[in-house]
């Protein structure tokens, strides 16, 4: 809303008596372009849109401004004794700003009843009050020791930490006011009384709002939603607070790095443990939840009712039990059978595999043996004649081709057949037939075999 | 939480970004390179893409892949006589759309003027977002007054393609006025807005009436701008270089320049631009170019006075343009109360001197840096639009006409004395509240309101004593004083006076020019009068 119109002072000496000139008519206005820029234009447009006169608009603006001011006042943080908790003598005297990690920041600001629930505004307000009260100069006025500004420094430190969202989270993570204990199966007492407060306590670490435990008569989807949310719980809890201080002055880089590394792993370890703790809590709760037990029973009853309906039998719990036992026995038998079958096929597969493996292993051996056989038989040349160098080379090359083209088992078979017959011609025939096989399959181009055809 | 709004000044030569900072004040921000004046340029070099000031040095060796001056071509169709940039890649015709062909990423490709503009606008938006740390909620951009609706639409489209949520387009001069809103908002003044940019100069006379702006006249000149100042410096230093080294350097770009000459000219132009900028702030500035041509270096100095002489032609052209604009608004130069300087070249003190010489009654506003004024003003307007005091402010692109007062309304004093209550050209409906000291020792006062005329009273200088030295001849020129002269009476009110408390006079002029008058001392029952319009 724009400010009200300024009053322009004019310095002019007014005449005392009216001049004789008679009033005349006004001139007509002319038209010009107006640029819709600037705050004055907004006010002009507002008046045009509302059709209000200047005075009416002034009143409207004034009312609006008052309303805004009222709203502003309402939004101001309420001061109901924030930060005015009684300060114990112990707190005042033993708080040591140097050992700030041991301090209870909320207690120092007088917010120990609010703790993590304190708003930013409340923290700032409490800090303001505390520094006014504990400023060393004031202490001197009251006859205290003006040089003792330890608590004052603690107050400053508390604001430094709580006003920074990141550091506040670090402090809230390790706030010792709240126990980390979780109930287990041995814990006695009403489920809701035992677990309700624990979940409420843990929910403060959640990145997103999580539902609370609810009552004994909570509807099913609400309960399921609860466990779903808690199994997907993402915690912002972190453990930087326990970090060992890195000695900044230290010249020793290795030392520094070691500490850094150690801190990091410690944090990760703690975080892991904390996550496991929350998980256990949810597990325990789920196991102990009377509502879940009831839902399971309901489910079972519904299933049986459905089954019986399909069979057209009225519900007879005894018979149902017997049926179930029979069915279970059948299932068990079928399962056993299946297991046996599986084992058998597994064994088969294993033998096959073994054979293949062996063939592959022996491949080079077989290759060598074949070559040896060919060499021993004078390269299938008439006995007594010396095979030409060209023939030898070609034959060896072609043997390589054959051995590479054939599967390892086939190579092994070829070797076996070669070993099997003493007849030289038959041996050659075996090799030729292998070569032909390769040609037929197309693994080797025709014309590559000149010797073994 | 304030909205993240920005004002963008997308200029032909340079651009700037205005944002509303956390304290709610408009601020011109620097981009990642620390530049507040971001060159409107884009360059490709191999795999690299350069935007802004980083693209400018590419003009030396890689001008074929460097684009400048694309803003002015937005929304234009390709014609033979399209203005071709002299130093950067030529504009080519692709399906009738002005485009740039270039070689990058190992292949030849082309980008239309719109695509280049979008890329450039994206980089501006990115800088703004990085500064604010959150996405932009709204932006106001400024355009030259002379741009057609078609060109404005083309710019809107480019902004949309660059993912800038455009709130409005406002005229450059209006953005300048917006930057001075606090000064102009409370008073009635005739304002001259001088926008001297890199490539052109525009002058607007505006009737500013308590923050409402109605333009009276607008003139622009595309042949006057920062470029001409650069040329003057280039010519000067080229001559100096030739004198020092006996090597000739061209001073004008032409198509038949050798590669060597072209490179020397580009180097010199870029360096002269820097020198010109330095002269804004300091009294003298140096120039140093290594290996300007044939391995010879240039190192020299120029002071403000010398520069003023070199560039006086350009500055006087701006002055003449301003005088013409004032004439077109049917005003005399004495009627101009305030001068607003916007645009990068307006910050030169030599221009201020020329304008101060012509408009003797004018106060040259200088609280906002001229080269940041447009961006800041646009940001202020964006802030206003984002706040939406009024449900639906019409966009600046819609023509708005309004009735204005044809004559000033004055309060008559004793003798010929008059005081303006409602100035001429005040948009209607208007209200003015004035406080007048009552006549001393009297129990009543007469308030008489007149329609009046703005005139110039020429006062002959008092005859000088005859002295021997007749050096200051020009002092004998007659003095010209703007005055208001009563023409016809509107109303007369008799107000009772008690004590010395001021009389508060409220004059409301309705949309049809009817006048409502109310006058009284504080706490007294007011005397009223209403004069109906014909």
mmCIF file with all atom_site columns, C-alpha atoms in Angstrom, chain B residues 16-102:
data_model
loop_
_atom_site.group_PDB
_atom_site.id
_atom_site.type_symbol
_atom_site.label_atom_id
_atom_site.label_alt_id
_atom_site.label_comp_id
_atom_site.label_asym_id
_atom_site.label_entity_id
_atom_site.label_seq_id
_atom_site.pdbx_PDB_ins_code
_atom_site.Cartn_x
_atom_site.Cartn_y
_atom_site.Cartn_z
_atom_site.occupancy
_atom_site.B_iso_or_equiv
_atom_site.pdbx_formal_charge
_atom_site.auth_seq_id
_atom_site.auth_comp_id
_atom_site.auth_asym_id
_atom_site.auth_atom_id
_atom_site.pdbx_PDB_model_num
ATOM 1  C CA . UNK B 1 16  ? 22.861 -5.916  -17.185 1.00 0.00 ? 16  UNK B CA 1
ATOM 2  C CA . UNK B 1 17  ? 20.958 -7.733  -14.493 1.00 0.00 ? 17  UNK B CA 1
ATOM 3  C CA . UNK B 1 18  ? 19.040 -6.027  -11.713 1.00 0.00 ? 18  UNK B CA 1
ATOM 4  C CA . UNK B 1 19  ? 17.757 -7.956  -8.742  1.00 0.00 ? 19  UNK B CA 1
ATOM 5  C CA . UNK B 1 20  ? 15.865 -7.035  -5.620  1.00 0.00 ? 20  UNK B CA 1
ATOM 6  C CA . UNK B 1 21  ? 18.204 -7.971  -2.815  1.00 0.00 ? 21  UNK B CA 1
ATOM 7  C CA . UNK B 1 22  ? 17.371 -9.369  0.589   1.00 0.00 ? 22  UNK B CA 1
ATOM 8  C CA . UNK B 1 23  ? 16.830 -5.925  2.054   1.00 0.00 ? 23  UNK B CA 1
ATOM 9  C CA . UNK B 1 24  ? 14.286 -5.175  -0.639  1.00 0.00 ? 24  UNK B CA 1
ATOM 10 C CA . UNK B 1 25  ? 16.480 -2.758  -2.589  1.00 0.00 ? 25  UNK B CA 1
ATOM 11 C CA . UNK B 1 26  ? 17.201 -3.013  -6.262  1.00 0.00 ? 26  UNK B CA 1
ATOM 12 C CA . UNK B 1 27  ? 20.762 -3.836  -7.072  1.00 0.00 ? 27  UNK B CA 1
ATOM 13 C CA . UNK B 1 28  ? 22.703 -4.366  -10.261 1.00 0.00 ? 28  UNK B CA 1
ATOM 14 C CA . UNK B 1 29  ? 24.616 -7.600  -9.891  1.00 0.00 ? 29  UNK B CA 1
ATOM 15 C CA . UNK B 1 30  ? 27.796 -8.914  -11.401 1.00 0.00 ? 30  UNK B CA 1
ATOM 16 C CA . UNK B 1 31  ? 27.884 -12.175 -13.313 1.00 0.00 ? 31  UNK B CA 1
ATOM 17 C CA . UNK B 1 32  ? 30.350 -15.001 -12.608 1.00 0.00 ? 32  UNK B CA 1
ATOM 18 C CA . UNK B 1 33  ? 33.105 -13.070 -14.360 1.00 0.00 ? 33  UNK B CA 1
ATOM 19 C CA . UNK B 1 34  ? 32.540 -10.119 -12.045 1.00 0.00 ? 34  UNK B CA 1
ATOM 20 C CA . UNK B 1 35  ? 31.028 -8.012  -14.827 1.00 0.00 ? 35  UNK B CA 1
ATOM 21 C CA . UNK B 1 36  ? 28.082 -5.730  -14.238 1.00 0.00 ? 36  UNK B CA 1
ATOM 22 C CA . UNK B 1 37  ? 28.090 -4.682  -17.884 1.00 0.00 ? 37  UNK B CA 1
ATOM 23 C CA . UNK B 1 38  ? 27.796 -7.938  -19.750 1.00 0.00 ? 38  UNK B CA 1
ATOM 24 C CA . UNK B 1 39  ? 28.638 -7.720  -23.434 1.00 0.00 ? 39  UNK B CA 1
ATOM 25 C CA . UNK B 1 40  ? 25.746 -8.965  -25.560 1.00 0.00 ? 40  UNK B CA 1
ATOM 26 C CA . UNK B 1 41  ? 27.928 -11.390 -27.445 1.00 0.00 ? 41  UNK B CA 1
ATOM 27 C CA . UNK B 1 42  ? 28.190 -15.110 -28.039 1.00 0.00 ? 42  UNK B CA 1
ATOM 28 C CA . UNK B 1 43  ? 31.137 -16.999 -29.528 1.00 0.00 ? 43  UNK B CA 1
ATOM 29 C CA . UNK B 1 44  ? 31.996 -20.555 -30.454 1.00 0.00 ? 44  UNK B CA 1
ATOM 30 C CA . UNK B 1 45  ? 35.545 -21.791 -30.527 1.00 0.00 ? 45  UNK B CA 1
ATOM 31 C CA . UNK B 1 46  ? 36.017 -25.474 -31.205 1.00 0.00 ? 46  UNK B CA 1
ATOM 32 C CA . UNK B 1 47  ? 34.265 -27.268 -28.383 1.00 0.00 ? 47  UNK B CA 1
ATOM 33 C CA . UNK B 1 48  ? 33.927 -24.130 -26.295 1.00 0.00 ? 48  UNK B CA 1
ATOM 34 C CA . UNK B 1 49  ? 31.042 -21.704 -26.079 1.00 0.00 ? 49  UNK B CA 1
ATOM 35 C CA . UNK B 1 50  ? 31.653 -18.220 -24.754 1.00 0.00 ? 50  UNK B CA 1
ATOM 36 C CA . UNK B 1 51  ? 28.973 -15.812 -23.553 1.00 0.00 ? 51  UNK B CA 1
ATOM 37 C CA . UNK B 1 52  ? 29.269 -12.166 -22.605 1.00 0.00 ? 52  UNK B CA 1
ATOM 38 C CA . UNK B 1 53  ? 32.567 -10.469 -22.040 1.00 0.00 ? 53  UNK B CA 1
ATOM 39 C CA . UNK B 1 54  ? 34.461 -13.704 -22.610 1.00 0.00 ? 54  UNK B CA 1
ATOM 40 C CA . UNK B 1 55  ? 33.161 -13.724 -26.156 1.00 0.00 ? 55  UNK B CA 1
ATOM 41 C CA . UNK B 1 56  ? 34.520 -10.288 -26.984 1.00 0.00 ? 56  UNK B CA 1
ATOM 42 C CA . UNK B 1 57  ? 38.229 -11.157 -27.252 1.00 0.00 ? 57  UNK B CA 1
ATOM 43 C CA . UNK B 1 58  ? 37.179 -13.838 -29.728 1.00 0.00 ? 58  UNK B CA 1
ATOM 44 C CA . UNK B 1 59  ? 36.518 -10.992 -32.148 1.00 0.00 ? 59  UNK B CA 1
ATOM 45 C CA . UNK B 1 60  ? 40.248 -10.705 -32.757 1.00 0.00 ? 60  UNK B CA 1
ATOM 46 C CA . UNK B 1 61  ? 41.023 -14.162 -34.117 1.00 0.00 ? 61  UNK B CA 1
ATOM 47 C CA . UNK B 1 62  ? 37.709 -15.931 -34.288 1.00 0.00 ? 62  UNK B CA 1
ATOM 48 C CA . UNK B 1 63  ? 35.315 -13.279 -35.510 1.00 0.00 ? 63  UNK B CA 1
ATOM 49 C CA . UNK B 1 64  ? 33.591 -15.652 -37.928 1.00 0.00 ? 64  UNK B CA 1
ATOM 50 C CA . UNK B 1 65  ? 32.218 -17.611 -34.967 1.00 0.00 ? 65  UNK B CA 1
ATOM 51 C CA . UNK B 1 66  ? 31.406 -14.582 -32.820 1.00 0.00 ? 66  UNK B CA 1
ATOM 52 C CA . UNK B 1 67  ? 28.006 -12.918 -32.840 1.00 0.00 ? 67  UNK B CA 1
ATOM 53 C CA . UNK B 1 68  ? 27.071 -9.452  -31.677 1.00 0.00 ? 68  UNK B CA 1
ATOM 54 C CA . UNK B 1 69  ? 24.202 -7.094  -32.304 1.00 0.00 ? 69  UNK B CA 1
ATOM 55 C CA . UNK B 1 70  ? 21.656 -9.891  -32.398 1.00 0.00 ? 70  UNK B CA 1
ATOM 56 C CA . UNK B 1 71  ? 19.159 -8.170  -30.116 1.00 0.00 ? 71  UNK B CA 1
ATOM 57 C CA . UNK B 1 72  ? 18.217 -5.553  -32.674 1.00 0.00 ? 72  UNK B CA 1
ATOM 58 C CA . UNK B 1 73  ? 17.469 -8.217  -35.264 1.00 0.00 ? 73  UNK B CA 1
ATOM 59 C CA . UNK B 1 74  ? 14.907 -10.009 -33.078 1.00 0.00 ? 74  UNK B CA 1
ATOM 60 C CA . UNK B 1 75  ? 11.609 -10.260 -34.885 1.00 0.00 ? 75  UNK B CA 1
ATOM 61 C CA . UNK B 1 76  ? 13.063 -8.844  -38.088 1.00 0.00 ? 76  UNK B CA 1
ATOM 62 C CA . UNK B 1 77  ? 12.953 -10.490 -41.481 1.00 0.00 ? 77  UNK B CA 1
ATOM 63 C CA . UNK B 1 78  ? 16.057 -10.865 -43.538 1.00 0.00 ? 78  UNK B CA 1
ATOM 64 C CA . UNK B 1 79  ? 16.498 -8.201  -46.175 1.00 0.00 ? 79  UNK B CA 1
ATOM 65 C CA . UNK B 1 80  ? 19.454 -7.191  -48.281 1.00 0.00 ? 80  UNK B CA 1
ATOM 66 C CA . UNK B 1 81  ? 20.021 -3.973  -46.407 1.00 0.00 ? 81  UNK B CA 1
ATOM 67 C CA . UNK B 1 82  ? 19.906 -5.457  -42.948 1.00 0.00 ? 82  UNK B CA 1
ATOM 68 C CA . UNK B 1 83  ? 22.598 -3.773  -40.855 1.00 0.00 ? 83  UNK B CA 1
ATOM 69 C CA . UNK B 1 84  ? 25.618 -6.050  -40.915 1.00 0.00 ? 84  UNK B CA 1
ATOM 70 C CA . UNK B 1 85  ? 27.853 -6.124  -37.857 1.00 0.00 ? 85  UNK B CA 1
ATOM 71 C CA . UNK B 1 86  ? 31.270 -4.833  -38.774 1.00 0.00 ? 86  UNK B CA 1
ATOM 72 C CA . UNK B 1 87  ? 33.486 -6.747  -36.407 1.00 0.00 ? 87  UNK B CA 1
ATOM 73 C CA . UNK B 1 88  ? 31.653 -10.016 -35.884 1.00 0.00 ? 88  UNK B CA 1
ATOM 74 C CA . UNK B 1 89  ? 30.156 -12.794 -37.977 1.00 0.00 ? 89  UNK B CA 1
ATOM 75 C CA . UNK B 1 90  ? 27.899 -11.618 -40.819 1.00 0.00 ? 90  UNK B CA 1
ATOM 76 C CA . UNK B 1 91  ? 24.165 -12.155 -40.694 1.00 0.00 ? 91  UNK B CA 1
ATOM 77 C CA . UNK B 1 92  ? 23.025 -14.688 -43.241 1.00 0.00 ? 92  UNK B CA 1
ATOM 78 C CA . UNK B 1 93  ? 19.649 -15.519 -44.662 1.00 0.00 ? 93  UNK B CA 1
ATOM 79 C CA . UNK B 1 94  ? 18.150 -18.854 -43.645 1.00 0.00 ? 94  UNK B CA 1
ATOM 80 C CA . UNK B 1 95  ? 14.529 -19.178 -44.763 1.00 0.00 ? 95  UNK B CA 1
ATOM 81 C CA . UNK B 1 96  ? 14.080 -15.442 -44.485 1.00 0.00 ? 96  UNK B CA 1
ATOM 82 C CA . UNK B 1 97  ? 15.219 -15.394 -40.854 1.00 0.00 ? 97  UNK B CA 1
ATOM 83 C CA . UNK B 1 98  ? 18.403 -13.541 -40.046 1.00 0.00 ? 98  UNK B CA 1
ATOM 84 C CA . UNK B 1 99  ? 20.851 -16.144 -38.757 1.00 0.00 ? 99  UNK B CA 1
ATOM 85 C CA . UNK B 1 100 ? 24.505 -16.769 -38.123 1.00 0.00 ? 100 UNK B CA 1
ATOM 86 C CA . UNK B 1 101 ? 26.530 -19.523 -39.738 1.00 0.00 ? 101 UNK B CA 1
ATOM 87 C CA . UNK B 1 102 ? 29.521 -20.785 -37.840 1.00 0.00 ? 102 UNK B CA 1
#
